[in-house]
Amino acid sequence: MSDCIFCKLVNGEIPTEFLYEDEHVVAFRDASPLAPVHVLVVPKAHHRDILDNVPAQTLASVVEAIKTVVDTTGIRDSGFRVITNTGKEGGQSVMHLHFHILGGRPLNATFGEEEL
Ligand code: DGP
């Protein structure tokens, strides 16, 4: 999609450092980090959200990206959170499927009022 910011990031139109890349996904740091480690895993193909016909191979790559990112950023053992905000009330602002990986500080275990 020509007007999608994440399409531009994944295809190199907007240069950014990838912490992980394979055939299906990339991972890069969030521009507005909410934790010491805040990385986005983003499929290369444009899917609006998790319910938008995402192939199994892409989801397998998402898991591989998460494993690599939590290892290389050192948050695997301390713990981390993976989130995909979906739709207006789910807090999604970029309409290209992405998974937030958050860690490097204690994360509140409650839902609802929390900023994340
Ligand atoms: P969400 O609200 O779940 O749709 O999250 C979108 C995230 O994307 C938000 O945390 C900020 C991040 N973001 C938006 N534009 C850019 C960008 O141009 N570069 C990077 N690295 N992150 C971005």
Tab-separated table of N, CA, C and O and ligand atoms in Angstrom:
chain	number	residue	atom	x	y	z
A	1	MET	N	0.853	-1.200	0.000
A	1	MET	CA	0.000	0.000	0.000
A	1	MET	C	0.883	1.242	0.000
A	1	MET	O	1.712	1.406	0.886
A	2	SER	N	0.693	2.113	-0.974
A	2	SER	CA	1.631	3.224	-1.178
A	2	SER	C	1.602	4.250	-0.052
A	2	SER	O	2.596	4.932	0.181
A	3	ASP	N	0.474	4.373	0.669
A	3	ASP	CA	0.416	5.386	1.720
A	3	ASP	C	0.599	4.791	3.113
A	3	ASP	O	0.313	5.454	4.104
A	4	CYS	N	1.110	3.573	3.191
A	4	CYS	CA	1.268	2.902	4.486
A	4	CYS	C	2.699	3.074	4.986
A	4	CYS	O	3.644	2.646	4.325
A	5	ILE	N	2.848	3.665	6.167
A	5	ILE	CA	4.178	3.952	6.723
A	5	ILE	C	4.970	2.663	6.953
A	5	ILE	O	6.186	2.618	6.696
A	6	PHE	N	4.314	1.590	7.407
A	6	PHE	CA	5.058	0.352	7.659
A	6	PHE	C	5.440	-0.337	6.345
A	6	PHE	O	6.486	-0.982	6.287
A	7	CYS	N	4.637	-0.202	5.301
A	7	CYS	CA	5.059	-0.715	3.990
A	7	CYS	C	6.339	-0.001	3.557
A	7	CYS	O	7.269	-0.629	3.039
A	8	LYS	N	6.410	1.305	3.785
A	8	LYS	CA	7.609	2.073	3.405
A	8	LYS	C	8.815	1.652	4.236
A	8	LYS	O	9.937	1.607	3.732
A	9	LEU	N	8.606	1.353	5.507
A	9	LEU	CA	9.712	0.905	6.366
A	9	LEU	C	10.190	-0.494	5.955
A	9	LEU	O	11.397	-0.729	5.862
A	10	VAL	N	9.270	-1.402	5.690
A	10	VAL	CA	9.707	-2.773	5.378
A	10	VAL	C	10.339	-2.859	3.995
A	10	VAL	O	11.237	-3.671	3.789
A	11	ASN	N	9.942	-1.989	3.058
A	11	ASN	CA	10.535	-2.103	1.708
A	11	ASN	C	11.748	-1.192	1.516
A	11	ASN	O	12.274	-1.085	0.410
A	12	GLY	N	12.178	-0.523	2.590
A	12	GLY	CA	13.414	0.259	2.527
A	12	GLY	C	13.247	1.676	2.038
A	12	GLY	O	14.218	2.433	1.961
A	13	GLU	N	12.014	2.045	1.702
A	13	GLU	CA	11.764	3.419	1.235
A	13	GLU	C	12.101	4.439	2.327
A	13	GLU	O	12.536	5.553	2.043
A	14	ILE	N	11.845	4.059	3.579
A	14	ILE	CA	12.290	4.841	4.739
A	14	ILE	C	13.349	3.992	5.438
A	14	ILE	O	13.027	2.934	5.980
A	15	PRO	N	14.622	4.436	5.392
A	15	PRO	CA	15.687	3.601	5.964
A	15	PRO	C	15.525	3.418	7.464
A	15	PRO	O	15.252	4.383	8.186
A	16	THR	N	15.681	2.182	7.926
A	16	THR	CA	15.643	1.903	9.359
A	16	THR	C	16.452	0.648	9.630
A	16	THR	O	16.608	-0.211	8.749
A	17	GLU	N	16.978	0.550	10.843
A	17	GLU	CA	17.797	-0.612	11.188
A	17	GLU	C	16.900	-1.772	11.582
A	17	GLU	O	16.039	-1.625	12.459
A	18	PHE	N	17.099	-2.919	10.941
A	18	PHE	CA	16.323	-4.104	11.289
A	18	PHE	C	17.087	-4.941	12.316
A	18	PHE	O	18.267	-5.232	12.133
A	19	LEU	N	16.401	-5.334	13.384
A	19	LEU	CA	16.998	-6.239	14.364
A	19	LEU	C	16.821	-7.686	13.923
A	19	LEU	O	17.487	-8.591	14.424
A	20	TYR	N	15.896	-7.909	13.000
A	20	TYR	CA	15.644	-9.241	12.450
A	20	TYR	C	15.016	-9.049	11.082
A	20	TYR	O	14.221	-8.130	10.873
A	21	GLU	N	15.382	-9.930	10.153
A	21	GLU	CA	14.712	-9.927	8.848
A	21	GLU	C	14.749	-11.328	8.276
A	21	GLU	O	15.774	-12.010	8.344
A	22	ASP	N	13.646	-11.786	7.755
A	22	ASP	CA	13.635	-12.998	6.933
A	22	ASP	C	12.686	-12.751	5.762
A	22	ASP	O	12.324	-11.599	5.481
A	23	GLU	N	12.307	-13.819	5.092
A	23	GLU	CA	11.470	-13.687	3.888
A	23	GLU	C	10.123	-13.001	4.167
A	23	GLU	O	9.574	-12.306	3.316
A	24	HIS	N	9.624	-13.194	5.397
A	24	HIS	CA	8.242	-12.779	5.671
A	24	HIS	C	8.087	-11.570	6.589
A	24	HIS	O	7.057	-10.891	6.538
A	25	VAL	N	9.055	-11.340	7.469
A	25	VAL	CA	8.891	-10.275	8.472
A	25	VAL	C	10.192	-9.512	8.688
A	25	VAL	O	11.281	-9.990	8.355
A	26	VAL	N	10.047	-8.318	9.284
A	26	VAL	CA	11.206	-7.573	9.799
A	26	VAL	C	10.878	-7.159	11.240
A	26	VAL	O	9.713	-7.188	11.666
A	27	ALA	N	11.932	-6.764	11.972
A	27	ALA	CA	11.737	-6.205	13.313
A	27	ALA	C	12.595	-4.960	13.432
A	27	ALA	O	13.749	-4.941	12.992
A	28	PHE	N	11.999	-3.907	13.963
A	28	PHE	CA	12.750	-2.661	14.177
A	28	PHE	C	12.223	-1.988	15.441
A	28	PHE	O	11.131	-2.298	15.933
A	29	ARG	N	13.024	-1.055	15.984
A	29	ARG	CA	12.648	-0.387	17.230
A	29	ARG	C	11.484	0.581	17.007
A	29	ARG	O	11.435	1.279	15.984
A	30	ASP	N	10.581	0.613	17.990
A	30	ASP	CA	9.447	1.534	17.941
A	30	ASP	C	9.950	2.974	18.091
A	30	ASP	O	10.836	3.257	18.903
A	31	ALA	N	9.413	3.886	17.319
A	31	ALA	CA	9.843	5.292	17.340
A	31	ALA	C	9.414	6.008	18.622
A	31	ALA	O	9.981	7.047	18.959
A	32	SER	N	8.421	5.473	19.320
A	32	SER	CA	7.948	6.077	20.574
A	32	SER	C	7.971	5.025	21.673
A	32	SER	O	6.913	4.533	22.094
A	33	PRO	N	9.176	4.660	22.128
A	33	PRO	CA	9.267	3.498	23.023
A	33	PRO	C	8.580	3.699	24.368
A	33	PRO	O	8.684	4.765	24.971
A	34	LEU	N	7.872	2.662	24.811
A	34	LEU	CA	7.177	2.669	26.102
A	34	LEU	C	7.925	1.841	27.142
A	34	LEU	O	7.456	1.713	28.277
A	35	ALA	N	9.064	1.299	26.753
A	35	ALA	CA	9.876	0.486	27.658
A	35	ALA	C	11.302	0.515	27.120
A	35	ALA	O	11.517	0.858	25.946
A	36	PRO	N	12.298	0.156	27.965
A	36	PRO	CA	13.685	0.157	27.483
A	36	PRO	C	13.866	-0.668	26.203
A	36	PRO	O	14.653	-0.301	25.330
A	37	VAL	N	13.171	-1.793	26.137
A	37	VAL	CA	13.121	-2.548	24.872
A	37	VAL	C	11.698	-2.441	24.340
A	37	VAL	O	10.746	-2.840	25.009
A	38	HIS	N	11.556	-1.867	23.164
A	38	HIS	CA	10.248	-1.775	22.504
A	38	HIS	C	10.494	-1.934	21.006
A	38	HIS	O	10.937	-1.018	20.324
A	39	VAL	N	10.229	-3.137	20.561
A	39	VAL	CA	10.522	-3.516	19.174
A	39	VAL	C	9.225	-3.947	18.506
A	39	VAL	O	8.365	-4.573	19.144
A	40	LEU	N	9.092	-3.625	17.239
A	40	LEU	CA	7.923	-4.034	16.462
A	40	LEU	C	8.319	-5.134	15.482
A	40	LEU	O	9.345	-5.009	14.793
A	41	VAL	N	7.544	-6.197	15.451
A	41	VAL	CA	7.706	-7.242	14.437
A	41	VAL	C	6.611	-7.021	13.405
A	41	VAL	O	5.421	-6.990	13.752
A	42	VAL	N	7.021	-6.852	12.153
A	42	VAL	CA	6.090	-6.394	11.121
A	42	VAL	C	6.174	-7.302	9.888
A	42	VAL	O	7.251	-7.427	9.289
A	43	PRO	N	5.072	-7.932	9.499
A	43	PRO	CA	5.080	-8.703	8.255
A	43	PRO	C	5.390	-7.817	7.055
A	43	PRO	O	4.975	-6.656	7.004
A	44	LYS	N	6.118	-8.375	6.086
A	44	LYS	CA	6.445	-7.594	4.885
A	44	LYS	C	5.191	-7.338	4.042
A	44	LYS	O	5.050	-6.272	3.448
A	45	ALA	N	4.321	-8.322	3.964
A	45	ALA	CA	3.076	-8.141	3.208
A	45	ALA	C	2.113	-7.295	4.021
A	45	ALA	O	2.125	-7.333	5.258
A	46	HIS	N	1.297	-6.523	3.327
A	46	HIS	CA	0.347	-5.666	4.039
A	46	HIS	C	-0.886	-6.466	4.448
A	46	HIS	O	-1.705	-6.841	3.616
A	47	HIS	N	-1.003	-6.720	5.760
A	47	HIS	CA	-2.230	-7.258	6.349
A	47	HIS	C	-2.709	-6.207	7.327
A	47	HIS	O	-1.912	-5.678	8.110
A	48	ARG	N	-3.967	-5.943	7.334
A	48	ARG	CA	-4.493	-4.887	8.207
A	48	ARG	C	-4.333	-5.242	9.684
A	48	ARG	O	-3.919	-4.420	10.493
A	49	ASP	N	-4.633	-6.482	10.020
A	49	ASP	CA	-4.529	-6.908	11.418
A	49	ASP	C	-4.453	-8.428	11.459
A	49	ASP	O	-4.408	-9.092	10.418
A	50	ILE	N	-4.468	-8.971	12.662
A	50	ILE	CA	-4.264	-10.410	12.869
A	50	ILE	C	-5.360	-11.262	12.216
A	50	ILE	O	-5.154	-12.449	11.956
A	51	LEU	N	-6.520	-10.662	11.913
A	51	LEU	CA	-7.627	-11.417	11.300
A	51	LEU	C	-7.651	-11.301	9.780
A	51	LEU	O	-8.572	-11.795	9.125
A	52	ASP	N	-6.630	-10.658	9.205
A	52	ASP	CA	-6.625	-10.373	7.774
A	52	ASP	C	-5.822	-11.428	6.989
A	52	ASP	O	-4.795	-11.111	6.376
A	53	ASN	N	-6.298	-12.670	7.022
A	53	ASN	CA	-5.728	-13.747	6.191
A	53	ASN	C	-4.205	-13.820	6.237
A	53	ASN	O	-3.542	-13.800	5.200
A	54	VAL	N	-3.670	-13.932	7.432
A	54	VAL	CA	-2.217	-13.980	7.590
A	54	VAL	C	-1.746	-15.420	7.400
A	54	VAL	O	-2.196	-16.316	8.122
A	55	PRO	N	-0.839	-15.668	6.439
A	55	PRO	CA	-0.397	-17.053	6.200
A	55	PRO	C	0.343	-17.635	7.403
A	55	PRO	O	1.013	-16.913	8.150
A	56	ALA	N	0.253	-18.966	7.541
A	56	ALA	CA	0.919	-19.651	8.657
A	56	ALA	C	2.425	-19.410	8.639
A	56	ALA	O	3.060	-19.275	9.689
A	57	GLN	N	3.032	-19.341	7.441
A	57	GLN	CA	4.488	-19.118	7.359
A	57	GLN	C	4.861	-17.763	7.945
A	57	GLN	O	5.921	-17.595	8.538
A	58	THR	N	3.980	-16.777	7.743
A	58	THR	CA	4.247	-15.444	8.300
A	58	THR	C	4.188	-15.494	9.818
A	58	THR	O	5.048	-14.933	10.507
A	59	LEU	N	3.199	-16.198	10.357
A	59	LEU	CA	3.090	-16.294	11.815
A	59	LEU	C	4.275	-17.063	12.398
A	59	LEU	O	4.780	-16.717	13.477
A	60	ALA	N	4.763	-18.071	11.668
A	60	ALA	CA	5.960	-18.796	12.131
A	60	ALA	C	7.162	-17.849	12.150
A	60	ALA	O	7.989	-17.891	13.076
A	61	SER	N	7.256	-16.988	11.155
A	61	SER	CA	8.354	-16.014	11.126
A	61	SER	C	8.236	-15.004	12.262
A	61	SER	O	9.245	-14.549	12.802
A	62	VAL	N	7.014	-14.642	12.614
A	62	VAL	CA	6.811	-13.728	13.743
A	62	VAL	C	7.420	-14.342	15.005
A	62	VAL	O	8.135	-13.678	15.761
A	63	VAL	N	7.172	-15.635	15.214
A	63	VAL	CA	7.717	-16.305	16.407
A	63	VAL	C	9.243	-16.336	16.345
A	63	VAL	O	9.931	-16.086	17.348
A	64	GLU	N	9.798	-16.623	15.182
A	64	GLU	CA	11.265	-16.620	15.038
A	64	GLU	C	11.829	-15.244	15.334
A	64	GLU	O	12.862	-15.095	15.988
A	65	ALA	N	11.161	-14.208	14.845
A	65	ALA	CA	11.617	-12.836	15.089
A	65	ALA	C	11.581	-12.526	16.584
A	65	ALA	O	12.519	-11.934	17.134
A	66	ILE	N	10.504	-12.942	17.262
A	66	ILE	CA	10.393	-12.688	18.698
A	66	ILE	C	11.543	-13.368	19.433
A	66	ILE	O	12.207	-12.762	20.281
A	67	LYS	N	11.811	-14.637	19.095
A	67	LYS	CA	12.917	-15.364	19.743
A	67	LYS	C	14.231	-14.617	19.558
A	67	LYS	O	14.997	-14.432	20.498
A	68	THR	N	14.502	-14.180	18.356
A	68	THR	CA	15.767	-13.486	18.066
A	68	THR	C	15.841	-12.172	18.825
A	68	THR	O	16.859	-11.853	19.442
A	69	VAL	N	14.764	-11.400	18.793
A	69	VAL	CA	14.779	-10.074	19.435
A	69	VAL	C	14.955	-10.204	20.945
A	69	VAL	O	15.755	-9.464	21.541
A	70	VAL	N	14.240	-11.135	21.590
A	70	VAL	CA	14.374	-11.228	23.058
A	70	VAL	C	15.748	-11.743	23.450
A	70	VAL	O	16.266	-11.396	24.519
A	71	ASP	N	16.373	-12.548	22.578
A	71	ASP	CA	17.748	-12.988	22.854
A	71	ASP	C	18.739	-11.847	22.660
A	71	ASP	O	19.576	-11.590	23.509
A	72	THR	N	18.642	-11.155	21.536
A	72	THR	CA	19.662	-10.137	21.236
A	72	THR	C	19.521	-8.904	22.131
A	72	THR	O	20.500	-8.204	22.358
A	73	THR	N	18.323	-8.659	22.647
A	73	THR	CA	18.145	-7.499	23.529
A	73	THR	C	18.262	-7.893	25.004
A	73	THR	O	18.179	-7.023	25.883
A	74	GLY	N	18.422	-9.186	25.283
A	74	GLY	CA	18.688	-9.646	26.647
A	74	GLY	C	17.484	-9.677	27.564
A	74	GLY	O	17.644	-9.638	28.787
A	75	ILE	N	16.269	-9.780	27.021
A	75	ILE	CA	15.071	-9.762	27.888
A	75	ILE	C	14.383	-11.123	27.982
A	75	ILE	O	13.333	-11.241	28.606
A	76	ARG	N	14.983	-12.137	27.362
A	76	ARG	CA	14.330	-13.456	27.349
A	76	ARG	C	14.076	-13.969	28.766
A	76	ARG	O	12.988	-14.416	29.099
A	77	ASP	N	15.102	-13.902	29.620
A	77	ASP	CA	14.990	-14.507	30.951
A	77	ASP	C	14.198	-13.637	31.923
A	77	ASP	O	13.490	-14.150	32.795
A	78	SER	N	14.309	-12.317	31.792
A	78	SER	CA	13.591	-11.439	32.730
A	78	SER	C	12.101	-11.403	32.425
A	78	SER	O	11.281	-11.147	33.309
A	79	GLY	N	11.734	-11.660	31.178
A	79	GLY	CA	10.323	-11.648	30.791
A	79	GLY	C	10.004	-10.455	29.923
A	79	GLY	O	10.713	-9.441	29.934
A	80	PHE	N	8.928	-10.580	29.179
A	80	PHE	CA	8.572	-9.562	28.199
A	80	PHE	C	7.102	-9.728	27.846
A	80	PHE	O	6.440	-10.676	28.298
A	81	ARG	N	6.594	-8.818	27.033
A	81	ARG	CA	5.189	-8.873	26.608
A	81	ARG	C	5.112	-8.699	25.099
A	81	ARG	O	5.853	-7.881	24.530
A	82	VAL	N	4.216	-9.453	24.473
A	82	VAL	CA	3.948	-9.312	23.036
A	82	VAL	C	2.491	-8.904	22.876
A	82	VAL	O	1.600	-9.545	23.454
A	83	ILE	N	2.273	-7.841	22.117
A	83	ILE	CA	0.915	-7.292	21.956
A	83	ILE	C	0.669	-6.992	20.475
A	83	ILE	O	1.551	-6.468	19.797
A	84	THR	N	-0.536	-7.296	20.010
A	84	THR	CA	-0.949	-6.745	18.711
A	84	THR	C	-2.272	-6.004	18.914
A	84	THR	O	-3.330	-6.606	19.145
A	85	ASN	N	-2.186	-4.705	18.929
A	85	ASN	CA	-3.382	-3.876	19.061
A	85	ASN	C	-4.213	-4.018	17.789
A	85	ASN	O	-3.662	-3.995	16.684
A	86	THR	N	-5.523	-4.134	17.959
A	86	THR	CA	-6.381	-4.420	16.810
A	86	THR	C	-7.607	-3.524	16.810
A	86	THR	O	-8.411	-3.560	17.751
A	87	GLY	N	-7.714	-2.714	15.773
A	87	GLY	CA	-8.895	-1.867	15.597
A	87	GLY	C	-8.894	-0.655	16.505
A	87	GLY	O	-8.001	-0.451	17.333
A	88	LYS	N	-9.916	0.145	16.320
A	88	LYS	CA	-10.015	1.438	17.007
A	88	LYS	C	-9.994	1.303	18.530
A	88	LYS	O	-9.160	1.906	19.216
A	89	GLU	N	-10.865	0.482	19.056
A	89	GLU	CA	-10.934	0.356	20.515
A	89	GLU	C	-9.804	-0.506	21.058
A	89	GLU	O	-9.554	-0.521	22.272
A	90	GLY	N	-9.111	-1.214	20.172
A	90	GLY	CA	-7.941	-1.996	20.588
A	90	GLY	C	-6.672	-1.176	20.605
A	90	GLY	O	-5.602	-1.698	20.935
A	91	GLY	N	-6.776	0.098	20.207
A	91	GLY	CA	-5.625	0.988	20.279
A	91	GLY	C	-4.689	0.926	19.085
A	91	GLY	O	-3.553	1.395	19.153
A	92	GLN	N	-5.157	0.381	17.964
A	92	GLN	CA	-4.297	0.300	16.771
A	92	GLN	C	-4.260	1.645	16.063
A	92	GLN	O	-5.305	2.197	15.712
A	93	SER	N	-3.039	2.177	15.868
A	93	SER	CA	-2.912	3.460	15.163
A	93	SER	C	-2.322	3.293	13.772
A	93	SER	O	-2.575	4.109	12.887
A	94	VAL	N	-1.520	2.252	13.559
A	94	VAL	CA	-0.969	1.972	12.227
A	94	VAL	C	-1.680	0.731	11.700
A	94	VAL	O	-1.595	-0.348	12.296
A	95	MET	N	-2.362	0.889	10.582
A	95	MET	CA	-3.238	-0.181	10.080
A	95	MET	C	-2.482	-1.161	9.188
A	95	MET	O	-2.916	-1.488	8.075
A	96	HIS	N	-1.340	-1.585	9.675
A	96	HIS	CA	-0.527	-2.645	9.054
A	96	HIS	C	-0.117	-3.539	10.216
A	96	HIS	O	0.532	-3.065	11.151
A	97	LEU	N	-0.510	-4.801	10.148
A	97	LEU	CA	-0.292	-5.719	11.269
A	97	LEU	C	1.113	-5.604	11.846
A	97	LEU	O	2.103	-5.598	11.106
A	98	HIS	N	1.195	-5.512	13.172
A	98	HIS	CA	2.496	-5.488	13.848
A	98	HIS	C	2.327	-6.004	15.271
A	98	HIS	O	1.242	-5.902	15.852
A	99	PHE	N	3.424	-6.524	15.791
A	99	PHE	CA	3.453	-7.077	17.149
A	99	PHE	C	4.466	-6.280	17.951
A	99	PHE	O	5.630	-6.180	17.548
A	100	HIS	N	4.025	-5.699	19.059
A	100	HIS	CA	4.936	-4.996	19.959
A	100	HIS	C	5.620	-6.025	20.859
A	100	HIS	O	4.945	-6.872	21.442
A	101	ILE	N	6.932	-5.915	20.997
A	101	ILE	CA	7.664	-6.655	22.027
A	101	ILE	C	8.146	-5.615	23.028
A	101	ILE	O	8.849	-4.671	22.666
A	102	LEU	N	7.721	-5.783	24.283
A	102	LEU	CA	8.060	-4.816	25.331
A	102	LEU	C	8.785	-5.525	26.456
A	102	LEU	O	8.381	-6.619	26.875
A	103	GLY	N	9.834	-4.907	26.956
A	103	GLY	CA	10.546	-5.492	28.079
A	103	GLY	C	11.623	-4.554	28.576
A	103	GLY	O	11.746	-3.411	28.129
A	104	GLY	N	12.368	-5.050	29.568
A	104	GLY	CA	13.451	-4.240	30.127
A	104	GLY	C	13.036	-3.462	31.346
A	104	GLY	O	13.837	-2.713	31.915
A	105	ARG	N	11.777	-3.617	31.749
A	105	ARG	CA	11.280	-3.048	33.007
A	105	ARG	C	10.085	-3.883	33.438
A	105	ARG	O	9.479	-4.589	32.610
A	106	PRO	N	9.736	-3.801	34.738
A	106	PRO	CA	8.532	-4.533	35.155
A	106	PRO	C	7.304	-3.977	34.436
A	106	PRO	O	7.123	-2.758	34.361
A	107	LEU	N	6.464	-4.862	33.931
A	107	LEU	CA	5.254	-4.450	33.205
A	107	LEU	C	4.047	-4.813	34.064
A	107	LEU	O	3.917	-5.956	34.505
A	108	ASN	N	3.175	-3.865	34.276
A	108	ASN	CA	1.976	-4.096	35.060
A	108	ASN	C	1.177	-5.262	34.471
A	108	ASN	O	0.964	-5.325	33.260
A	109	ALA	N	0.733	-6.169	35.325
A	109	ALA	CA	0.042	-7.366	34.841
A	109	ALA	C	-1.445	-7.143	34.605
A	109	ALA	O	-2.140	-8.047	34.184
A	110	THR	N	-1.938	-5.937	34.884
A	110	THR	CA	-3.371	-5.710	34.685
A	110	THR	C	-3.640	-5.179	33.283
A	110	THR	O	-2.755	-4.675	32.603
A	111	PHE	N	-4.887	-5.255	32.866
A	111	PHE	CA	-5.299	-4.737	31.571
A	111	PHE	C	-6.311	-3.614	31.795
A	111	PHE	O	-6.853	-3.460	32.866
A	112	GLY	N	-6.588	-2.861	30.790
A	112	GLY	CA	-7.657	-1.861	30.884
A	112	GLY	C	-7.120	-0.463	30.961
A	112	GLY	O	-7.053	0.231	29.954
A	113	GLU	N	-6.699	-0.046	32.141
A	113	GLU	CA	-6.287	1.338	32.324
A	113	GLU	C	-4.825	1.565	31.958
A	113	GLU	O	-4.380	2.695	31.869
A	114	GLU	N	-4.097	0.470	31.761
A	114	GLU	CA	-2.670	0.634	31.533
A	114	GLU	C	-2.407	1.300	30.197
A	114	GLU	O	-3.155	1.117	29.232
A	115	GLU	N	-1.307	2.047	30.162
A	115	GLU	CA	-0.933	2.814	28.970
A	115	GLU	C	-0.660	1.955	27.748
A	115	GLU	O	-0.844	2.370	26.628
A	116	LEU	N	-0.142	0.728	27.959
A	116	LEU	CA	0.210	-0.109	26.831
A	116	LEU	C	-1.028	-0.457	26.057
A	116	LEU	O	-1.197	-1.230	25.325
B	1	DGP	P1	-0.183	0.787	17.368
B	1	DGP	O1	-0.691	1.916	18.187
B	1	DGP	O2	-0.345	-0.561	18.068
B	1	DGP	O3	-0.758	0.784	15.971
B	1	DGP	O4	1.377	1.004	17.285
B	1	DGP	C1	2.010	1.741	16.294
B	1	DGP	C2	3.401	1.984	16.768
B	1	DGP	O5	4.193	2.332	15.648
B	1	DGP	C3	3.544	3.126	17.767
B	1	DGP	O6	4.033	2.600	19.011
B	1	DGP	C4	4.578	4.054	17.165
B	1	DGP	C5	5.182	3.234	16.040
B	1	DGP	N1	5.527	4.003	14.855
B	1	DGP	C6	4.702	4.796	14.131
B	1	DGP	N2	5.361	5.328	13.091
B	1	DGP	C7	6.641	4.821	13.150
B	1	DGP	C8	7.791	4.998	12.340
B	1	DGP	O7	7.795	5.715	11.326
B	1	DGP	N3	8.917	4.335	12.723
B	1	DGP	C9	8.944	3.514	13.825
B	1	DGP	N4	10.100	2.901	14.095
B	1	DGP	N5	7.867	3.328	14.602
B	1	DGP	C10	6.730	3.982	14.273
